[in-house]
Amino acid sequence: MTVTHAPDLYEHAPDTDWESGFFALEGELLELACVRECAVVHTDLPEPGQAVVVAFVPLAPQQEIAGRRAVLAACQRNLPALYAHAVAVDDVPRTVEGAVREGELLDRVLPQIARDLMSPAAMAD
C-alpha cells in the first residue's frame, strides 16, 4: 500500500494531523478482509476540491461493493475533512521498485470518478 500526496495541498493544516490521519488510514486499509491491495492518493478534483482517492483491488469480484463501503468508512474515520472516493481496479500500477505510478493510476480512475460525481445515485449501493 502506498500513500502519496502533494505537500502544497496540506498548507492549511498541521503536518502531524494529516500524517497521522493517512498513517491510520493506511493501517486500517491493510486490515480489510475484502481488499487485496490498495493505493491512497491525495489529490485535487475539479468539483469537490481536495480529496483522497483510494484505488482498491477487491479480494473477489463479488466483494467490490463491500470493499468500497469499507474503504469509504475507513476514510471517513481517519480523514473526515477530505472528500473520499473509492474505485475498484483490477490492479494497482507500480514501478519496478514497487512504487505506485500515481499519474497512471489517476488516469485510470478519473473517468469513473467523473461518472460518479455526475450521477451520485448510480454510485449508491
XYZ file of N, CA, C and O in Angstrom:
500
model
N 0.849 -1.158 0.000
C 0.000 0.000 0.000
C 0.892 1.217 0.000
O 1.884 1.256 0.684
N 0.501 2.224 -0.725
C 1.288 3.436 -0.814
C 0.385 4.638 -0.625
O -0.701 4.693 -1.183
N 0.826 5.574 0.180
C 0.113 6.826 0.365
C 0.972 7.914 -0.253
O 2.137 8.057 0.085
N 0.408 8.643 -1.203
C 1.142 9.738 -1.810
C 0.334 11.007 -1.681
O -0.887 10.973 -1.618
N 1.029 12.125 -1.614
C 0.334 13.399 -1.521
C 1.254 14.517 -1.972
O 2.462 14.391 -1.932
N 0.645 15.595 -2.388
C 1.399 16.777 -2.774
C 1.475 17.699 -1.561
O 0.450 18.066 -1.002
N 2.664 18.090 -1.108
C 2.795 18.903 0.100
C 2.008 20.209 0.060
O 1.521 20.649 1.078
N 1.843 20.841 -1.096
C 1.138 22.116 -1.140
C -0.338 21.990 -0.791
O -0.972 22.959 -0.413
N -0.899 20.802 -0.874
C -2.307 20.620 -0.512
C -2.500 20.608 1.000
O -3.615 20.638 1.484
N -1.423 20.561 1.754
C -1.505 20.461 3.203
C -1.260 21.778 3.919
O -1.180 21.816 5.130
N -1.163 22.878 3.201
C -0.731 24.120 3.810
C -1.689 24.662 4.866
O -1.295 25.471 5.686
N -2.940 24.217 4.911
C -3.910 24.756 5.864
C -4.051 23.924 7.132
O -4.856 24.247 7.984
N -3.281 22.859 7.281
C -3.385 22.008 8.467
C -1.995 21.567 8.891
O -1.105 21.436 8.062
N -1.824 21.334 10.179
C -0.523 20.866 10.641
C -0.176 19.519 10.010
O -1.026 18.648 9.865
N 1.094 19.356 9.651
C 1.544 18.118 9.018
C 1.246 16.888 9.863
O 0.887 15.849 9.340
N 1.377 16.999 11.164
C 1.190 15.829 12.006
C -0.248 15.331 11.949
O -0.482 14.136 12.004
N -1.239 16.234 11.839
C -2.632 15.800 11.746
C -2.857 15.001 10.473
O -3.483 13.954 10.491
N -2.358 15.531 9.344
C -2.520 14.836 8.076
C -1.755 13.523 8.091
O -2.266 12.493 7.689
N -0.524 13.577 8.530
C 0.306 12.379 8.542
C -0.302 11.294 9.418
O -0.342 10.136 9.023
N -0.774 11.668 10.587
C -1.365 10.661 11.470
C -2.657 10.113 10.871
O -2.931 8.920 10.975
N -3.441 10.971 10.215
C -4.667 10.500 9.570
C -4.378 9.546 8.427
O -5.018 8.500 8.295
N -3.388 9.877 7.593
C -3.026 8.985 6.492
C -2.409 7.693 7.015
O -2.675 6.621 6.488
N -1.587 7.796 8.044
C -0.972 6.603 8.624
C -2.053 5.680 9.192
O -2.031 4.470 8.964
N -3.006 6.259 9.924
C -4.096 5.461 10.483
C -4.952 4.843 9.376
O -5.358 3.681 9.462
N -5.215 5.620 8.321
C -5.988 5.101 7.188
C -5.262 3.938 6.536
O -5.853 2.891 6.271
N -3.979 4.105 6.286
C -3.200 3.040 5.670
C -3.250 1.766 6.514
O -3.474 0.675 6.002
N -3.083 1.908 7.819
C -3.139 0.751 8.712
C -4.491 0.062 8.667
O -4.586 -1.168 8.622
N -5.546 0.846 8.671
C -6.891 0.273 8.635
C -7.169 -0.426 7.306
O -7.764 -1.503 7.264
N -6.727 0.169 6.203
C -6.949 -0.440 4.892
C -6.202 -1.767 4.756
O -6.687 -2.691 4.104
N -5.035 -1.856 5.367
C -4.264 -3.105 5.320
C -4.990 -4.253 6.017
O -4.748 -5.414 5.710
N -5.874 -3.915 6.950
C -6.589 -4.929 7.729
C -7.920 -5.363 7.114
O -8.534 -6.306 7.597
N -8.366 -4.709 6.054
C -9.670 -5.053 5.473
C -9.625 -6.435 4.822
O -8.790 -6.690 3.951
N -10.544 -7.279 5.214
C -10.576 -8.646 4.699
C -11.066 -8.734 3.257
O -10.771 -9.701 2.560
N -11.790 -7.730 2.791
C -12.369 -7.782 1.447
C -11.516 -7.054 0.403
O -11.920 -6.947 -0.751
N -10.342 -6.571 0.793
C -9.476 -5.823 -0.109
C -8.113 -6.507 -0.191
O -7.485 -6.761 0.829
N -7.687 -6.795 -1.413
C -6.391 -7.448 -1.623
C -5.247 -6.433 -1.593
O -4.200 -6.676 -1.017
N -5.447 -5.306 -2.254
C -4.398 -4.290 -2.384
C -5.067 -2.951 -2.609
O -6.166 -2.882 -3.146
N -4.405 -1.884 -2.192
C -4.947 -0.557 -2.482
C -3.842 0.490 -2.466
O -2.742 0.248 -1.980
N -4.165 1.622 -3.049
C -3.261 2.769 -3.080
C -4.073 4.009 -2.760
O -5.182 4.179 -3.264
N -3.522 4.857 -1.931
C -4.189 6.076 -1.499
C -3.469 7.265 -2.127
O -2.250 7.372 -2.028
N -4.245 8.142 -2.769
C -3.670 9.326 -3.394
C -4.448 10.550 -2.917
O -5.673 10.587 -2.998
N -3.737 11.528 -2.423
C -4.343 12.805 -2.041
C -4.210 13.715 -3.248
O -3.112 13.952 -3.742
N -5.334 14.209 -3.745
C -5.312 14.991 -4.974
C -6.352 16.097 -4.922
O -7.097 16.219 -3.952
N -6.404 16.870 -5.964
C -7.401 17.921 -6.118
C -8.322 17.525 -7.263
O -7.851 17.330 -8.385
N -9.616 17.396 -6.981
C -10.594 17.078 -8.021
C -11.324 18.362 -8.397
O -11.515 19.249 -7.551
N -11.757 18.481 -9.659
C -12.391 19.720 -10.121
C -13.584 20.176 -9.291
O -13.666 21.323 -8.910
N -14.508 19.308 -8.992
C -15.730 19.730 -8.305
C -15.580 19.747 -6.776
O -15.778 20.777 -6.160
N -15.216 18.632 -6.143
C -15.161 18.672 -4.680
C -13.895 19.319 -4.109
O -13.839 19.644 -2.944
N -12.858 19.486 -4.915
C -11.613 20.074 -4.414
C -10.687 19.000 -3.851
O -10.552 17.933 -4.432
N -10.089 19.281 -2.697
C -9.170 18.318 -2.097
C -9.898 17.014 -1.818
O -11.013 17.007 -1.312
N -9.232 15.911 -2.151
C -9.866 14.614 -1.980
C -8.820 13.547 -1.737
O -7.660 13.692 -2.106
N -9.261 12.482 -1.138
C -8.448 11.282 -1.031
C -9.108 10.247 -1.945
O -10.307 10.005 -1.865
N -8.322 9.712 -2.858
C -8.805 8.705 -3.791
C -8.130 7.394 -3.425
O -6.903 7.332 -3.331
N -8.943 6.379 -3.201
C -8.409 5.064 -2.886
C -8.788 4.114 -4.014
O -9.962 3.870 -4.261
N -7.777 3.632 -4.707
C -7.981 2.599 -5.718
C -7.717 1.281 -5.017
O -6.667 1.106 -4.384
N -8.680 0.369 -5.096
C -8.510 -0.893 -4.390
C -8.816 -2.079 -5.296
O -9.613 -1.982 -6.225
N -8.145 -3.177 -5.010
C -8.377 -4.433 -5.710
C -9.189 -5.301 -4.751
O -8.682 -5.687 -3.691
N -10.457 -5.577 -5.086
C -11.260 -6.416 -4.194
C -10.708 -7.837 -4.160
O -10.123 -8.311 -5.137
N -10.894 -8.493 -3.031
C -10.427 -9.865 -2.880
C -11.095 -10.781 -3.897
O -10.470 -11.679 -4.452
N -12.361 -10.525 -4.178
C -13.123 -11.265 -5.182
C -14.111 -10.292 -5.821
O -14.508 -9.316 -5.181
N -14.505 -10.536 -7.080
C -15.430 -9.600 -7.749
C -16.711 -9.325 -6.963
O -17.189 -8.191 -6.943
N -17.238 -10.323 -6.307
C -18.480 -10.128 -5.554
C -18.270 -9.307 -4.273
O -19.229 -8.944 -3.620
N -17.027 -8.973 -3.948
C -16.748 -8.168 -2.760
C -16.452 -6.701 -3.102
O -16.036 -5.935 -2.253
N -16.703 -6.316 -4.337
C -16.432 -4.939 -4.749
C -17.258 -3.932 -3.954
O -16.731 -2.931 -3.466
N -18.540 -4.174 -3.805
C -19.401 -3.233 -3.080
C -19.009 -3.167 -1.615
O -18.877 -2.081 -1.047
N -18.782 -4.323 -1.002
C -18.361 -4.340 0.404
C -17.017 -3.644 0.558
O -16.798 -2.908 1.529
N -16.115 -3.861 -0.387
C -14.815 -3.206 -0.343
C -14.941 -1.702 -0.418
O -14.302 -0.973 0.335
N -15.767 -1.217 -1.334
C -15.956 0.230 -1.473
C -16.525 0.821 -0.189
O -16.062 1.855 0.286
N -17.529 0.170 0.365
C -18.118 0.672 1.612
C -17.105 0.692 2.747
O -17.026 1.656 3.508
N -16.312 -0.374 2.864
C -15.313 -0.455 3.936
C -14.221 0.601 3.758
O -13.794 1.235 4.733
N -13.771 0.795 2.538
C -12.740 1.801 2.259
C -13.265 3.193 2.574
O -12.588 3.998 3.231
N -14.468 3.509 2.130
C -15.034 4.834 2.393
C -15.252 5.067 3.887
O -15.016 6.173 4.387
N -15.675 4.045 4.606
C -15.852 4.180 6.056
C -14.512 4.454 6.740
O -14.424 5.289 7.641
N -13.464 3.765 6.295
C -12.130 3.994 6.861
C -11.663 5.416 6.569
O -11.076 6.078 7.435
N -11.913 5.900 5.367
C -11.543 7.277 5.015
C -12.284 8.269 5.904
O -11.690 9.239 6.401
N -13.564 8.049 6.111
C -14.368 8.957 6.932
C -13.870 8.982 8.376
O -13.821 10.039 9.000
N -13.495 7.834 8.902
C -12.999 7.782 10.275
C -11.640 8.473 10.428
O -11.382 9.123 11.431
N -10.776 8.318 9.453
C -9.400 8.789 9.597
C -9.125 10.161 8.992
O -8.233 10.865 9.456
N -9.848 10.523 7.948
C -9.660 11.820 7.284
C -11.023 12.448 7.002
O -11.407 12.663 5.851
N -11.789 12.751 8.051
C -13.166 13.226 7.853
C -13.273 14.565 7.118
O -14.319 14.857 6.545
N -12.220 15.362 7.095
C -12.288 16.670 6.450
C -12.124 16.591 4.936
O -12.380 17.565 4.240
N -11.722 15.437 4.422
C -11.492 15.294 2.981
C -12.615 14.522 2.316
O -13.116 13.543 2.871
N -12.961 14.948 1.116
C -13.860 14.165 0.284
C -13.120 12.874 -0.057
O -11.931 12.900 -0.385
N -13.789 11.747 0.036
C -13.149 10.460 -0.254
C -13.894 9.757 -1.376
O -15.122 9.814 -1.456
N -13.127 9.098 -2.214
C -13.707 8.322 -3.305
C -12.942 7.014 -3.412
O -11.710 7.022 -3.399
N -13.659 5.918 -3.498
C -13.047 4.600 -3.624
C -13.441 4.005 -4.969
O -14.615 4.046 -5.352
N -12.460 3.485 -5.679
C -12.689 2.918 -7.003
C -12.031 1.548 -7.070
O -10.846 1.403 -6.767
N -12.810 0.548 -7.466
C -12.260 -0.793 -7.649
C -11.466 -0.841 -8.953
O -11.895 -0.302 -9.970
N -10.301 -1.456 -8.891
C -9.440 -1.622 -10.064
C -8.986 -3.080 -10.128
O -9.048 -3.806 -9.136
N -8.526 -3.488 -11.309
C -8.010 -4.847 -11.464
C -6.624 -5.001 -10.859
O -6.256 -6.069 -10.382
N -5.846 -3.919 -10.916
C -4.514 -3.928 -10.319
C -4.067 -2.493 -10.086
O -4.637 -1.556 -10.634
N -3.075 -2.339 -9.239
C -2.503 -1.033 -8.957
C -1.197 -0.946 -9.744
O -0.304 -1.772 -9.542
N -1.091 0.032 -10.668
C 0.132 0.132 -11.470
C 1.325 0.550 -10.601
O 1.226 1.484 -9.815
N 2.407 -0.180 -10.750
C 3.599 0.069 -9.935
C 4.845 0.123 -10.800
O 4.890 -0.474 -11.873
N 5.856 0.797 -10.287
C 7.162 0.811 -10.933
C 7.874 -0.502 -10.607
O 7.399 -1.284 -9.775
N 9.017 -0.713 -11.211
C 9.820 -1.906 -10.931
C 10.192 -1.961 -9.448
O 10.254 -3.034 -8.856
N 10.394 -0.795 -8.851
C 10.760 -0.729 -7.436
C 9.569 -0.935 -6.507
O 9.728 -1.034 -5.308
N 8.356 -0.947 -7.044
C 7.160 -1.172 -6.236
C 6.369 0.079 -5.880
O 5.329 -0.012 -5.245
N 6.853 1.244 -6.290
C 6.113 2.485 -6.011
C 4.893 2.584 -6.923
O 4.917 2.122 -8.060
N 3.834 3.181 -6.416
C 2.620 3.366 -7.209
C 2.892 4.387 -8.309
O 3.481 5.436 -8.067
N 2.448 4.069 -9.504
C 2.510 5.024 -10.622
C 1.275 5.906 -10.496
O 0.232 5.637 -11.089
N 1.436 6.952 -9.716
C 0.309 7.804 -9.342
C -0.407 8.394 -10.549
O -1.634 8.374 -10.624
N 0.337 8.928 -11.518
C -0.279 9.526 -12.699
C -1.086 8.520 -13.494
O -2.212 8.792 -13.912
N -0.526 7.355 -13.703
C -1.225 6.297 -14.439
C -2.470 5.844 -13.684
O -3.530 5.632 -14.273
N -2.346 5.714 -12.373
C -3.483 5.308 -11.559
C -4.610 6.326 -11.650
O -5.769 5.973 -11.885
N -4.270 7.609 -11.503
C -5.306 8.645 -11.597
C -5.930 8.682 -12.984
O -7.141 8.863 -13.115
N -5.116 8.493 -14.030
C -5.668 8.442 -15.396
C -6.691 7.325 -15.528
O -7.699 7.462 -16.223
N -6.448 6.219 -14.860
C -7.376 5.078 -14.923
C -8.680 5.345 -14.179
O -9.742 4.956 -14.635
N -8.588 5.946 -12.991
C -9.779 6.059 -12.147
C -10.566 7.356 -12.329
O -11.738 7.406 -11.964
N -9.954 8.398 -12.874
C -10.674 9.669 -13.009
C -11.937 9.584 -13.865
O -12.940 10.217 -13.518
N -11.965 8.810 -14.957
C -13.234 8.699 -15.690
C -14.369 8.130 -14.830
O -15.504 8.605 -14.892
N -14.059 7.141 -13.991
C -15.083 6.570 -13.106
C -15.512 7.587 -12.055
O -16.696 7.728 -11.767
N -14.571 8.306 -11.512
C -14.902 9.332 -10.520
C -15.790 10.402 -11.152
O -16.783 10.823 -10.557
N -15.455 10.830 -12.360
C -16.272 11.834 -13.060
C -17.694 11.320 -13.268
O -18.663 12.061 -13.054
N -17.847 10.063 -13.682
C -19.194 9.492 -13.862
C -19.946 9.468 -12.544
O -21.129 9.796 -12.478
N -19.268 9.071 -11.470
C -19.913 9.005 -10.162
C -20.332 10.388 -9.665
O -21.395 10.546 -9.074
N -19.486 11.391 -9.912
C -19.825 12.749 -9.475
C -20.997 13.313 -10.271
O -21.785 14.100 -9.745
N -21.108 12.910 -11.539
C -22.222 13.375 -12.361
C -23.524 12.685 -11.991
O -24.595 13.250 -12.154
N -23.433 11.462 -11.481
C -24.629 10.699 -11.145
C -24.441 9.999 -9.805
O -24.219 8.801 -9.752
N -24.530 10.742 -8.681
C -24.333 10.125 -7.375
C -25.298 8.982 -7.089
O -24.953 8.062 -6.362
N -26.491 9.011 -7.658
C -27.446 7.928 -7.428
C -26.927 6.616 -7.994
O -27.150 5.556 -7.406
N -26.213 6.668 -9.092
C -25.657 5.460 -9.688
C -24.563 4.883 -8.815
O -24.295 3.683 -8.839
N -23.916 5.721 -8.011
C -22.838 5.288 -7.142
C -23.379 4.606 -5.899
O -22.711 3.795 -5.279
N -24.604 4.949 -5.486
C -25.177 4.385 -4.266
C -25.405 2.902 -4.431
O -25.839 2.421 -5.470
N -25.076 2.169 -3.395
C -25.226 0.698 -3.465
C -26.575 0.271 -2.986
O -27.071 0.467 -2.020
